[in-house]
Short mmCIF file of C-alpha atoms (C1' of nucleotides) in Angstrom, two decimals:
data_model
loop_
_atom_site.label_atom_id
_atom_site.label_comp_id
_atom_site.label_asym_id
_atom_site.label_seq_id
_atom_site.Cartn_x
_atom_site.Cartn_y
_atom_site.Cartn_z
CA UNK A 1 30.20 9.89 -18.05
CA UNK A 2 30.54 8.46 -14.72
CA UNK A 3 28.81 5.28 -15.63
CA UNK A 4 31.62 3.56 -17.74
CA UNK A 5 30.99 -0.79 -17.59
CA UNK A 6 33.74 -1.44 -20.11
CA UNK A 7 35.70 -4.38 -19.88
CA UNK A 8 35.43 -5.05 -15.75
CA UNK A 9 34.25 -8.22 -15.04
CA UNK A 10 33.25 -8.97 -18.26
CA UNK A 11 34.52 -13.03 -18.94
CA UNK A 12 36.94 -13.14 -16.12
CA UNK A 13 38.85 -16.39 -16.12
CA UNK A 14 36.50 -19.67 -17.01
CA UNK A 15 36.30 -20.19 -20.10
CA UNK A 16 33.74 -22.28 -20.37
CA UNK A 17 31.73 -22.79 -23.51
CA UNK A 18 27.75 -22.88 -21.97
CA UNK A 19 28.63 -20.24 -19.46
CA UNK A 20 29.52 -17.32 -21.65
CA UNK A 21 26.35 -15.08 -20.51
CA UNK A 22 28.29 -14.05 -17.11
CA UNK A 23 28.49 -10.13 -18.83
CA UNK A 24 23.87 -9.60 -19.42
CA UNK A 25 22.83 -12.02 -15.85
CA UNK A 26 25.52 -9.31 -13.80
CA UNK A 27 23.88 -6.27 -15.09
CA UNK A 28 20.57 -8.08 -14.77
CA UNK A 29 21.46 -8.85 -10.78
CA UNK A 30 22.71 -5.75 -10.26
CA UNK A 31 19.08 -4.00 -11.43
CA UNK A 32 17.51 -6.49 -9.33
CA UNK A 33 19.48 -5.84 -6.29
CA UNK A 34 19.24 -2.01 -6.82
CA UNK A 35 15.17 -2.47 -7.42
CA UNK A 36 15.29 -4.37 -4.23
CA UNK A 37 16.81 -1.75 -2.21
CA UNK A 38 14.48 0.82 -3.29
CA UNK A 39 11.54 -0.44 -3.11
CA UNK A 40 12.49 -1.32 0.81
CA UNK A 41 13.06 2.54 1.06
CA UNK A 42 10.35 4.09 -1.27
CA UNK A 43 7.12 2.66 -2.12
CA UNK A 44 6.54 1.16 -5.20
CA UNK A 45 5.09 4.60 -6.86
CA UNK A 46 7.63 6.77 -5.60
CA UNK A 47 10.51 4.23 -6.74
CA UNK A 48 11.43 5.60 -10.51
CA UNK A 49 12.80 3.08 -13.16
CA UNK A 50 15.16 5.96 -13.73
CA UNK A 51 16.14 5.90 -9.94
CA UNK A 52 16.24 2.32 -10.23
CA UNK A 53 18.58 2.10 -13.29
CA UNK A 54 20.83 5.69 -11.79
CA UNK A 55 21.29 3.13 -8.75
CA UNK A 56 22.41 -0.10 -10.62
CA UNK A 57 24.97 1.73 -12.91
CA UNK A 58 22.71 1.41 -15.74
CA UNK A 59 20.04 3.85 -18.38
CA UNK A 60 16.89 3.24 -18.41
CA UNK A 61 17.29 1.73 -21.49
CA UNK A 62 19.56 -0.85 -20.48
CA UNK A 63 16.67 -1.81 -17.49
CA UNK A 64 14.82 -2.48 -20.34
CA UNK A 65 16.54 -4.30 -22.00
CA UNK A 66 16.51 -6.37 -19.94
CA UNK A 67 12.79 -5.92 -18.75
CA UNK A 68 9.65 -5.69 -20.03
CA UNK A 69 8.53 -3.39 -17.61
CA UNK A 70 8.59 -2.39 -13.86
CA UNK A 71 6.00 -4.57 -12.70
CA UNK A 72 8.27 -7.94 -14.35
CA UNK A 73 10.94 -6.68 -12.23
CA UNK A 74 9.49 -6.41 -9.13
CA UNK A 75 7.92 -9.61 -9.56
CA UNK A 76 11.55 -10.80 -10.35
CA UNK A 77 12.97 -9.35 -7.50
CA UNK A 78 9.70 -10.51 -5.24
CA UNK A 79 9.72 -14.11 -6.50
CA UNK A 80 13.60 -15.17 -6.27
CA UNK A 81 13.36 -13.07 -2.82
CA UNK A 82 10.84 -15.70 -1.42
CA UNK A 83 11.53 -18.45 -2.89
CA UNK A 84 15.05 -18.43 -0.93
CA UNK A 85 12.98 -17.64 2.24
CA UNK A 86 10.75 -20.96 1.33
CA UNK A 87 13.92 -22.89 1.09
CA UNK A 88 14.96 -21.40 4.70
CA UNK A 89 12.19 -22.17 6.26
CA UNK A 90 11.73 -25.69 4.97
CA UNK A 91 14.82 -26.72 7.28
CA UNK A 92 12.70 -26.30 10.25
CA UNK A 93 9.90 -28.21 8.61
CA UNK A 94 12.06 -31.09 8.15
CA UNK A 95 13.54 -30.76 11.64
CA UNK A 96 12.84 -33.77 14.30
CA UNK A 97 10.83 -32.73 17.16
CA UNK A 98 7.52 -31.36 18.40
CA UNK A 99 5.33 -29.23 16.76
CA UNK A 100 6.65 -26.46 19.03
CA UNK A 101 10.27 -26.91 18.82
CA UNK A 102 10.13 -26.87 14.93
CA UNK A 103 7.65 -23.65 15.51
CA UNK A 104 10.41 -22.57 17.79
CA UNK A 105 13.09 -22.84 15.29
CA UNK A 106 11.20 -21.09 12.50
CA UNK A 107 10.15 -18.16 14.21
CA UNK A 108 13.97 -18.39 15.67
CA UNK A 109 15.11 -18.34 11.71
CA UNK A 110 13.08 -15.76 10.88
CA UNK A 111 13.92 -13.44 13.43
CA UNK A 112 17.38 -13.57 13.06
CA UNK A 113 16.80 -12.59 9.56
CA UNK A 114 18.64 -9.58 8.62
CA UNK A 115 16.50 -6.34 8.56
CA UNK A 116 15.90 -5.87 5.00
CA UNK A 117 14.79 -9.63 4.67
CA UNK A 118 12.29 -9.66 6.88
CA UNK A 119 10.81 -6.30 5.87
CA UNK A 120 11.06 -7.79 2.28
CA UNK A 121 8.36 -10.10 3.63
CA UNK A 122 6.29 -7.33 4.51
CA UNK A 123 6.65 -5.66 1.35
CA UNK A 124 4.37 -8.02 -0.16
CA UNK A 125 1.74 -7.47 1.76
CA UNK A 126 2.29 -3.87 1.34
CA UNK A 127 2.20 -4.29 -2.25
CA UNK A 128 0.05 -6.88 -3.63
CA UNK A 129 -2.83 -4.37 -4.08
CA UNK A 130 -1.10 -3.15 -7.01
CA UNK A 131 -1.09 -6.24 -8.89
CA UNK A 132 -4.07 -7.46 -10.85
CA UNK A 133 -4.63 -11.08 -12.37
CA UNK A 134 -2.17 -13.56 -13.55
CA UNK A 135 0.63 -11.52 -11.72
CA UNK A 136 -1.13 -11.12 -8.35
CA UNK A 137 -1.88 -14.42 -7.72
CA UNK A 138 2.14 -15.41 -8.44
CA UNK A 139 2.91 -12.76 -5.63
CA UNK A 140 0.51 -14.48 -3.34
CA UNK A 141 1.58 -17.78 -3.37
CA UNK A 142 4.96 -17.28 -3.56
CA UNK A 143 4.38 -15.44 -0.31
CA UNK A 144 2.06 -18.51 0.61
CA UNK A 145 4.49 -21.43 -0.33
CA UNK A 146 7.61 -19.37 1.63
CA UNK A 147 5.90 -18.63 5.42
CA UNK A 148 2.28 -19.69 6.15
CA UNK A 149 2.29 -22.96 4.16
CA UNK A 150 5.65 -24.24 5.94
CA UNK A 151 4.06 -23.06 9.36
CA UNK A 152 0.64 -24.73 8.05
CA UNK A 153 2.45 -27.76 7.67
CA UNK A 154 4.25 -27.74 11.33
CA UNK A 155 0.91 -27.29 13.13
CA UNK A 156 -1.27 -29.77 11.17
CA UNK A 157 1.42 -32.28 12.01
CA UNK A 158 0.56 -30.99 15.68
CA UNK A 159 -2.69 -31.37 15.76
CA UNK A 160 -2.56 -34.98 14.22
CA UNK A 161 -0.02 -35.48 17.75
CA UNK A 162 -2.56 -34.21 19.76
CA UNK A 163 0.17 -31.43 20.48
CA UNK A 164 -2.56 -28.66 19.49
CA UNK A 165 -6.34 -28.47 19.76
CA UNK A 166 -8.07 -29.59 17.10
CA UNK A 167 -8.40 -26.59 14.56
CA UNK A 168 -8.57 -25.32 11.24
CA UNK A 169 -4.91 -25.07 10.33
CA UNK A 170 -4.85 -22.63 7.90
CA UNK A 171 -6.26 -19.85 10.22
CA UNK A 172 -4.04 -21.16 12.92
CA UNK A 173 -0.99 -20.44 10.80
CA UNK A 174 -2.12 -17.20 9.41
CA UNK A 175 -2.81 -16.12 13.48
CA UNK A 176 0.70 -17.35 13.98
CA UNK A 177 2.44 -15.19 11.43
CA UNK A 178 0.75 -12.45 12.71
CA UNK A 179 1.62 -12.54 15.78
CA UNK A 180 5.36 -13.01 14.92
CA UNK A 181 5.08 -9.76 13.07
CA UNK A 182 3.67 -8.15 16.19
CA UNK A 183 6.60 -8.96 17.73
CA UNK A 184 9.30 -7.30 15.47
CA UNK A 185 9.48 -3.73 15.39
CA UNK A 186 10.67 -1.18 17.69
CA UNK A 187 8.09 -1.43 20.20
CA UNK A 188 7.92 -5.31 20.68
CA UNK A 189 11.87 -4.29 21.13
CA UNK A 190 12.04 -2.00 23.46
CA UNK A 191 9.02 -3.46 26.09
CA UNK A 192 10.92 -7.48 25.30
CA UNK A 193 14.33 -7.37 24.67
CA UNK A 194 16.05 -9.84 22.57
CA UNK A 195 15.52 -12.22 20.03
CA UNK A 196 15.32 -14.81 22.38
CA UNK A 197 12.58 -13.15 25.03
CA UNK A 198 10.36 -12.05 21.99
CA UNK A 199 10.73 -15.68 20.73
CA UNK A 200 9.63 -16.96 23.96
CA UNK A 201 6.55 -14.29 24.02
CA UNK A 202 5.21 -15.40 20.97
CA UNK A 203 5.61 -19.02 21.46
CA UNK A 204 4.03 -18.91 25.41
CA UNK A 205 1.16 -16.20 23.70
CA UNK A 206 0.46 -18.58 20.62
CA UNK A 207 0.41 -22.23 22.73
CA UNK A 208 -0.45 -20.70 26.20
CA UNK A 209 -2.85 -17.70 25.57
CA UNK A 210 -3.19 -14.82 27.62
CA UNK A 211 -5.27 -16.31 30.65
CA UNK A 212 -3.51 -15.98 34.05
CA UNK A 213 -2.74 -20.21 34.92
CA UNK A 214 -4.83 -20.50 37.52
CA UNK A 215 -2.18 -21.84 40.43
CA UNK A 216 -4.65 -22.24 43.75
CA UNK A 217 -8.38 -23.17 43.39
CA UNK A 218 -10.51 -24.14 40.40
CA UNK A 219 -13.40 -21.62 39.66
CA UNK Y 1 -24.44 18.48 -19.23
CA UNK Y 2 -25.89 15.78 -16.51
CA UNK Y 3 -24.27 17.42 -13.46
CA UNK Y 4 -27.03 20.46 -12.77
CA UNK Y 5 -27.60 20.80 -9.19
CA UNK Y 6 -29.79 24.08 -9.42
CA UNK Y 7 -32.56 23.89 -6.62
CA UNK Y 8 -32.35 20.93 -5.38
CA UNK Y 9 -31.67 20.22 -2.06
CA UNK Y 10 -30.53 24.03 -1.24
CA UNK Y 11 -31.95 25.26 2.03
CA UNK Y 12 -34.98 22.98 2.44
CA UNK Y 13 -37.71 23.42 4.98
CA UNK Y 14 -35.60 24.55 8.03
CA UNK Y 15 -35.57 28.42 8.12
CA UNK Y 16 -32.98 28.89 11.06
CA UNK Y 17 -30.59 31.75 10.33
CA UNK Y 18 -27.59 30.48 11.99
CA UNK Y 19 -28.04 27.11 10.21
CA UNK Y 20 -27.87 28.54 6.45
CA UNK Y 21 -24.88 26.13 5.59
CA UNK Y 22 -26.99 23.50 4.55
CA UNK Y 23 -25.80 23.51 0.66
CA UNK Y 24 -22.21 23.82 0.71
CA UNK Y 25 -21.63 21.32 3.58
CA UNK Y 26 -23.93 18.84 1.44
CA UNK Y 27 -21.70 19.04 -1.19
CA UNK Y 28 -18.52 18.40 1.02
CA UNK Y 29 -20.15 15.51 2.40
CA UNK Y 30 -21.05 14.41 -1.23
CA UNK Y 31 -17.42 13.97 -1.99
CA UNK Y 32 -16.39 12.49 1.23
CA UNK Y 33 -18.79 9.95 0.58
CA UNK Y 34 -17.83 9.59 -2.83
CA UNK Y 35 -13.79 9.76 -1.94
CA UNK Y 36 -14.79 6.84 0.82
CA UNK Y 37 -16.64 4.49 -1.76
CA UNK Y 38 -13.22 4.82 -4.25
CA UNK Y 39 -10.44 4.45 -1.89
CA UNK Y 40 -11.97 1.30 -0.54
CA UNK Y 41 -12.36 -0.05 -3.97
CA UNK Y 42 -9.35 1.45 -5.66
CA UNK Y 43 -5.40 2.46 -4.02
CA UNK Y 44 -5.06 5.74 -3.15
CA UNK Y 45 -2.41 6.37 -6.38
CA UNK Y 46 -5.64 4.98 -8.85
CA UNK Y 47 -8.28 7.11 -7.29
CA UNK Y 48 -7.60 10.63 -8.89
CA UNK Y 49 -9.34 13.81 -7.73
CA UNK Y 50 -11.31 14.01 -11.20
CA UNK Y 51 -12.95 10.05 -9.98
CA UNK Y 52 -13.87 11.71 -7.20
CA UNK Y 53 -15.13 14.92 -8.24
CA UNK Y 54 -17.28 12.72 -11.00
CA UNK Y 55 -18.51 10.17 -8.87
CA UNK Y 56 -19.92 13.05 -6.25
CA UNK Y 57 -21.14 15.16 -9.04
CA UNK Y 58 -19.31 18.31 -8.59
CA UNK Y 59 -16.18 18.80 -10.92
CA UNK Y 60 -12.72 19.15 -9.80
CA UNK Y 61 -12.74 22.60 -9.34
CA UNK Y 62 -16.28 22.17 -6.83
CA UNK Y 63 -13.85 19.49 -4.79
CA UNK Y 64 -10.73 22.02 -4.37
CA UNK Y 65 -13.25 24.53 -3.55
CA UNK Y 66 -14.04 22.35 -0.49
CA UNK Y 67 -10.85 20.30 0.08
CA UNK Y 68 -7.36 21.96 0.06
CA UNK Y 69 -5.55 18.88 -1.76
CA UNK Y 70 -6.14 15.04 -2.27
CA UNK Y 71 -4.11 14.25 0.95
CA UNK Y 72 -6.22 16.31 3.44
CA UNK Y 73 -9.70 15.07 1.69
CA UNK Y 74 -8.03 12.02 2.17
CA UNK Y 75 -7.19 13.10 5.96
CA UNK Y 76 -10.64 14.17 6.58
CA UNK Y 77 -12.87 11.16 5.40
CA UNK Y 78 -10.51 8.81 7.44
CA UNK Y 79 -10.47 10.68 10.65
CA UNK Y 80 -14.15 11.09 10.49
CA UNK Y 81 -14.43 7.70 10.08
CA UNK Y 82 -12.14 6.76 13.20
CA UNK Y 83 -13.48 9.14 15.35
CA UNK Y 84 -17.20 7.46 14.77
CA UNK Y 85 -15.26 4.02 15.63
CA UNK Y 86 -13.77 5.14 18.91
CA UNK Y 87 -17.14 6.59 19.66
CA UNK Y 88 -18.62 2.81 19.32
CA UNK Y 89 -15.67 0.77 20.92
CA UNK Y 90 -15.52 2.86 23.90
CA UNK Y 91 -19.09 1.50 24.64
CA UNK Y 92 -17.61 -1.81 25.43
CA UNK Y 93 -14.60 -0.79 27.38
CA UNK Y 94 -17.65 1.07 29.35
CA UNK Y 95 -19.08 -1.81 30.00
CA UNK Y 96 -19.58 -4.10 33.16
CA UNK Y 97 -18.02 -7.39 33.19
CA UNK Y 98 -14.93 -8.65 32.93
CA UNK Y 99 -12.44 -8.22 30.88
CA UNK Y 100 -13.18 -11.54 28.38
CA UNK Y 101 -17.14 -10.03 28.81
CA UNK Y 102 -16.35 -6.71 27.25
CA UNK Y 103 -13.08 -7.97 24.84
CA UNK Y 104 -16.09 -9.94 23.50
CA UNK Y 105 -18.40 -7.15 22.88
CA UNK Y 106 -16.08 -5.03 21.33
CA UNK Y 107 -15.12 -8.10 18.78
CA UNK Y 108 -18.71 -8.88 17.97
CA UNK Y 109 -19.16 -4.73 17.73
CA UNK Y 110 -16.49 -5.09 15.19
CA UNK Y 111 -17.61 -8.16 13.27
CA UNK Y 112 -21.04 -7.06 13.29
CA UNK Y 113 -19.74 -3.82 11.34
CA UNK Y 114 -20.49 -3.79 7.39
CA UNK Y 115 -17.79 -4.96 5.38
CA UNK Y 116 -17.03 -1.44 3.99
CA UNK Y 117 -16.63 0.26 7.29
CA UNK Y 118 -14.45 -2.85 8.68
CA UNK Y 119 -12.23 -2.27 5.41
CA UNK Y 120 -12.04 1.04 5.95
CA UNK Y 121 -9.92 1.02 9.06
CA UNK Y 122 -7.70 -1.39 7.30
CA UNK Y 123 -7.41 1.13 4.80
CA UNK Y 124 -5.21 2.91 7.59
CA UNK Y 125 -3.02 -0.02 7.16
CA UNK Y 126 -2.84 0.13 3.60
CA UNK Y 127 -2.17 3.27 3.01
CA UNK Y 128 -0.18 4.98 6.47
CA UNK Y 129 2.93 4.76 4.34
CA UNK Y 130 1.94 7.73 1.51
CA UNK Y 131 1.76 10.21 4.55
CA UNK Y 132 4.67 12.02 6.36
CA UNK Y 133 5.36 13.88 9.42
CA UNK Y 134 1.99 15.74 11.14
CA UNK Y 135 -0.14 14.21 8.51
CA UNK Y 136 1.02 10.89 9.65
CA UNK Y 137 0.80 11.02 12.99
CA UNK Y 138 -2.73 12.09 12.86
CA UNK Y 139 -3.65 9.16 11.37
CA UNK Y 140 -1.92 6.89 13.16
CA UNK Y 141 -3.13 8.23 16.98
CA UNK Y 142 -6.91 8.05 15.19
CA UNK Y 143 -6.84 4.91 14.53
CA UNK Y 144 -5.01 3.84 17.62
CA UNK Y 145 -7.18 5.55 19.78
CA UNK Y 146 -10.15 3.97 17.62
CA UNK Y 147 -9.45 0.33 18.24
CA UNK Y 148 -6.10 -0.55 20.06
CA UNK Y 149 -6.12 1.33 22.81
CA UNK Y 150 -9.57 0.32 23.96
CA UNK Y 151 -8.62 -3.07 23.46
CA UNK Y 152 -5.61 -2.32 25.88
CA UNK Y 153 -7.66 -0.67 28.38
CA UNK Y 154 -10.00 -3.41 28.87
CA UNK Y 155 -6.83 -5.72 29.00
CA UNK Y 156 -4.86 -3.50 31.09
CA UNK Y 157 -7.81 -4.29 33.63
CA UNK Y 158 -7.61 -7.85 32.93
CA UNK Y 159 -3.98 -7.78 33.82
CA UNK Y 160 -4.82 -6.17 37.02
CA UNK Y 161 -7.86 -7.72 38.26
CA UNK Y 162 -5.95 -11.32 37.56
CA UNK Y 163 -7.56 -12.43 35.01
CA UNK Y 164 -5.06 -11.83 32.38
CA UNK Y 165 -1.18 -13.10 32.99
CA UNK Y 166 1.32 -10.28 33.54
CA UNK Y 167 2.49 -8.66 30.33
CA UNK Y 168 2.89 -5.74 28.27
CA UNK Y 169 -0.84 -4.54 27.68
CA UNK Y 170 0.23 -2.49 24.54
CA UNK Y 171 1.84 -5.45 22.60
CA UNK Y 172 -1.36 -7.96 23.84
CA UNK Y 173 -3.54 -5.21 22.59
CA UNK Y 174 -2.30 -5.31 18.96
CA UNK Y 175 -1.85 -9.17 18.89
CA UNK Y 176 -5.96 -9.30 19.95
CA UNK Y 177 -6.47 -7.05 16.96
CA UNK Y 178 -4.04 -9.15 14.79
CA UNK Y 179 -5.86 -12.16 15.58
CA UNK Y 180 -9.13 -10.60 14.96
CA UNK Y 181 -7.98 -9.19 11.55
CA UNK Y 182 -7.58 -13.19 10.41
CA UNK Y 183 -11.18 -13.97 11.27
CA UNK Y 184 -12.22 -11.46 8.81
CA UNK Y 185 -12.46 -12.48 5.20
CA UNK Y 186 -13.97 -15.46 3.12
CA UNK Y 187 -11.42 -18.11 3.65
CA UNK Y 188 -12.25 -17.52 8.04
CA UNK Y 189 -15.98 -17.73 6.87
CA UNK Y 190 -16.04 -20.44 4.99
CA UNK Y 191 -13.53 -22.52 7.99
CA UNK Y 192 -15.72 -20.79 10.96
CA UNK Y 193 -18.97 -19.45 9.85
CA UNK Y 194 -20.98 -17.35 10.96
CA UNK Y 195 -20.38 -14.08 13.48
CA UNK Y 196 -20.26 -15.88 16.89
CA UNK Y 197 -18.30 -18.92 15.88
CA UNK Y 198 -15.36 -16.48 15.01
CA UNK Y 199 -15.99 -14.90 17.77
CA UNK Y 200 -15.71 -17.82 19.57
CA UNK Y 201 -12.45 -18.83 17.71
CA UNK Y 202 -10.54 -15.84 18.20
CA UNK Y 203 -11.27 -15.21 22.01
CA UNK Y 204 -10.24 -19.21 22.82
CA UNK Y 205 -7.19 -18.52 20.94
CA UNK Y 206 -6.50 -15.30 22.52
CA UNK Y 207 -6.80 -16.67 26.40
CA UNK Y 208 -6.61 -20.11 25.84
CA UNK Y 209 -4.01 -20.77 23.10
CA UNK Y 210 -3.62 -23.24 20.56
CA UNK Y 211 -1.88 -25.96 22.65
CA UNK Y 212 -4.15 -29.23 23.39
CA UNK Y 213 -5.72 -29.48 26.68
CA UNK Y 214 -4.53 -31.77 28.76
CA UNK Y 215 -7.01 -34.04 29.73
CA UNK Y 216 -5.50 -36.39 31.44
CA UNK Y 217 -2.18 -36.88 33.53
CA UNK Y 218 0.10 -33.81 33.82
CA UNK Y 219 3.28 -33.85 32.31
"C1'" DC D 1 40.42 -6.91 -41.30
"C1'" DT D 2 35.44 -7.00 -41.70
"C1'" DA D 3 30.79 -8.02 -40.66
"C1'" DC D 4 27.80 -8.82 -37.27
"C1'" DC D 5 25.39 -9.05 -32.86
"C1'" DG D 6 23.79 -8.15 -28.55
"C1'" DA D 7 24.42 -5.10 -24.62
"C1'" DC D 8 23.60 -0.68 -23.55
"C1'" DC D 9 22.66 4.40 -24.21
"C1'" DG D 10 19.77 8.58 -23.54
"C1'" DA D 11 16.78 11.80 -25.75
"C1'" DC D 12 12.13 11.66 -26.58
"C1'" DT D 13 6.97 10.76 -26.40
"C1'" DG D 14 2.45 10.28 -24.93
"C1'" DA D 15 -0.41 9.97 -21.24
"C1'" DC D 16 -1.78 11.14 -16.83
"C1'" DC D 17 -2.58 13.75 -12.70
"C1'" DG D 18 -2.70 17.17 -8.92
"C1'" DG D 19 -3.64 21.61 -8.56
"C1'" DT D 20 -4.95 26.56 -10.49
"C1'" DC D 21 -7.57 30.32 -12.12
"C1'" DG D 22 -10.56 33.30 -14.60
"C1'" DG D 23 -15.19 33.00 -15.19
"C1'" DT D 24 -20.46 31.89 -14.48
"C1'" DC D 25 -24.67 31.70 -12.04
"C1'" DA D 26 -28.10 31.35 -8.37
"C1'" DC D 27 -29.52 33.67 -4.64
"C1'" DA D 28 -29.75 36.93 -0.51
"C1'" DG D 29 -29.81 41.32 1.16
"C1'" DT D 30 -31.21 46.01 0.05
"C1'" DA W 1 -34.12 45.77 -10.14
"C1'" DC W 2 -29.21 45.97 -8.42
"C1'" DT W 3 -25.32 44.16 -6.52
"C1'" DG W 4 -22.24 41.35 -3.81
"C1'" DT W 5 -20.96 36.80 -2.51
"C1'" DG W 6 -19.64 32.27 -2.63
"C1'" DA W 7 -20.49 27.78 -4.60
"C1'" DC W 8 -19.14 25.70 -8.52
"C1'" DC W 9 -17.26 25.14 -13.38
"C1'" DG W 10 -13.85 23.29 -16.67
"C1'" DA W 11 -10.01 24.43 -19.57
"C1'" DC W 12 -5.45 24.63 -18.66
"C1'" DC W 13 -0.62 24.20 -16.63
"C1'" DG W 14 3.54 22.26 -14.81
"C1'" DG W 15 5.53 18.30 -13.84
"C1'" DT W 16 6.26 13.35 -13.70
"C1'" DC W 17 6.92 8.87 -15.36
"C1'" DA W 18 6.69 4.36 -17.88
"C1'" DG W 19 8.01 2.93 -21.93
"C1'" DT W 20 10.31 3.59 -26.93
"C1'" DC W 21 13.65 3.80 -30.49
"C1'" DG W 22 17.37 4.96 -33.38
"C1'" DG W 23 21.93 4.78 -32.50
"C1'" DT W 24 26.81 3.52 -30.39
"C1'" DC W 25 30.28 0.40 -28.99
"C1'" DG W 26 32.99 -3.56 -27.77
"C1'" DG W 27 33.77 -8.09 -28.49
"C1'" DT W 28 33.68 -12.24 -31.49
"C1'" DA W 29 33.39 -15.32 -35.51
"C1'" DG W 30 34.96 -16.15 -40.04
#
DNA sequence: CTACCGACCGACTGACCGGTCGGTCACAGT
DNA sequence: ACTGTGACCGACCGGTCAGTCGGTCGGTAG
C-alpha cells in the first residue's frame, strides 16, 4: 500500500546504452544502506530481514532478490564499508613526514569520522564470531587491510628511521588501535575534551608511555 | 536412557543436618559448568538451553528447575566467575611495591590464568550487548570491579607517589588492560613467547612507549 | 499491439528455541 | 508401610525468523 516504487527515479535522463541497470543497483543500495543502519542499532540477531526490507521500502522478497541471504548482505554492506575506510586511511600513509605526524593524521582522520563510521568499525569486531570459514576470513582482512595494516605500515617505516624502538610491528599496531578506541566514547569525552586533546593523549600515551619524565636527578 | 543419576553422588559421607543440600546444588553447579564450557566455545544465540541441559546431564526441565531463564544462568556463571577474579587481582593491588611491582603481578596473575578462564572475561566483551537495563549493569560493575579498577587503583597510586605522569587513572586503567588484551593470543606468542617476555613487552610499552630512546644528543 | 523479462510482491513453510507443565520417582520423616 | 516433598523429566506450546515460490506489474523489443 504505502510502499509504491513505480516510475520515480527509474531511467531519469542519460540515456546511455551500458548504464541501463540504474532501476535494480538503487533498490540494491537502498537495502544496503537500510541493513547498515540497523545493524548499528540492533545486533545482528535481533536485526530481521523483514525489518531490514520494511526499512528500505522493499518485501522481503525483493531483499532477496537481490540476496542470497542475510549473511551476503552484511558481508556486502561490511566489505564496501571498509574498503572506503582503507582508501581513507591510505592518504595518511602516503603523507610526507615522520612516523608520528602520519600516525597523527590517521588517528586525526579517524576521529573526525562521523559516529556511525567509526562504530561501523567496531561492528566487526562485534560480529565476526558469527561468521565461519570462507566468509570470516573476508571480514577479517577487510578489517585488516582498512586500519591495522595502514598503521602497520606507518610504524615499520618508523622503526626502519629509528623513530620507534625496535619492535614487532604488528603488535605495535594492534596496541595502537586499541588505544585509539579507548579514547572514543563518552568517557574518554567527558575526562579529555576534544578531538584534538584526545588526539594528543593517545599520541603522548602511545610514543611517551605513562612514566612521569624524570625532570631533576637520575635514579 | 543414559542420563540416570539415581544414587550417585546424593548425600555422601557427611551427615550434618544443616548441610543436606548437597544434591540439588551439585546439579546447579553441573550446568554452570556445563553452560561455562559452551558459551566459551559457542555465541550465546548458538548455545540453546537443551546444549546445556544435555551436556550437564539433566534435561531442560532439571535446568529451569534450577535457573529461572537462559539470561540469569547466563548472569550467574559470569558473575561467579568475576567475583573469583577480583578475589585474585586484589592480591596484587595488596601488595608492597610500587606501582610497576604490583601492575606486574597482576599481568603475570592474568597471563598465568588458563586460556578458558582468560576467555571467559572476554566473554563479557562479547556478549555485554544481549543484556539491558539491571541485567546489564551487573555485569558490567563485575567485571569492572574484577580487573579495571584494580588496575586503576594501583595506578591511581602511581600517579600520586610520582611515579606515573598526571592523568586520568580511569582511562590509563583500561588502556593497560587494552594493551594486555593484544599480548594474548597466538600471533603475540609466536612474536613474544613465552609468559614473561609479554610481560615484559606490554609493561615497556605501557611506561615507556614505543618512541626510540634517545641515545645520544637531545633534540 | 503482443510477447517477454526482470524487478518485486507477500503469503507461506519448515525449523528452531525459550520456556511451561503435568507427571514420575527416590527418599526422609513418621 | 505411608505419605509428603522436591528434584527432575520430556512432550509440548507459542512465537520467531530465514528463506521460498507462484504470481503481478511495468517497461521494452520486435
Amino acid at each position: 500500500m504505502t510502499g509504491n516504487r513505480t516510475g520515480d527515479e527509474a531511467k531519469g535522463g542519460d540515456g546511455f546504452g551500458n548504464r541501463s541497470e540504474t532501476r535494480a543497483e538503487a533498490t540494491a543500495a537502498r537495502i544496503v544502506g537500510a541493513a547498515r543502519g540497523l545493524f548499528l542499532a540492533k545486533s545482528y540477531a535481533e536485526v530481521t530481514t523483514d525489518l531490514i526490507a520494511r526499512a528500505a521500502d522493499v518485501t522481503k522478497g525483493g531483499l532477496y532478490h537481490h540476496f542470497p541471504s542475510k549473511e551476503s548482505l552484511y558481508l556486502s554492506m561490511m566489505l564496501e564499508e571498509l574498503d572506503r575506510k582503507r582508501l581513507l586511511f591510505e592518504k595518511a600513509v602516503a603523507m610526507a613526514g615522520d612516523s608520528r605526524e602520519r600516525l597523527a593524521r590517521l588517528t586525526r582522520d579517524f576521529l573526525d569520522l562521523p559516529t556511525d563510521e567509526r562504530e561501523l568499525m567496531r561492528l566487526v569486531r562485534r560480529d565476526i564470531n558469527i561468521f565461519d570459514g570462507v566468509e570470516r576470513d573476508q571480514l577479517v582482512r577487510a578489517y585488516q587491510r582498512a586500519l591495522p595494516e595502514q598503521v602497520e605500515a606507518i610504524l615499520r617505516d618508523g622503526i626502519r628511521d629509528g623513530e620507534l624502538s625496535v619492535a614487532d610491528p604488528r603488535l605495535l599496531s594492534w596496541s595502537f588501535v586499541a588505544l585509539v578506541e579507548i579514547v572514543i566514547g563518552d568517557y574518554a569525552h567527558r575526562a579529555l575534551g576534544d578531538t584534538g586533546a584526545r588526539l594528543d593523549h593517545v599520541l603522548e600515551l602511545f610514543f611517551g608511555g605513562a612514566a612521569a619524565r624524570r625532570v631533576g636527578a637520575a635514579v
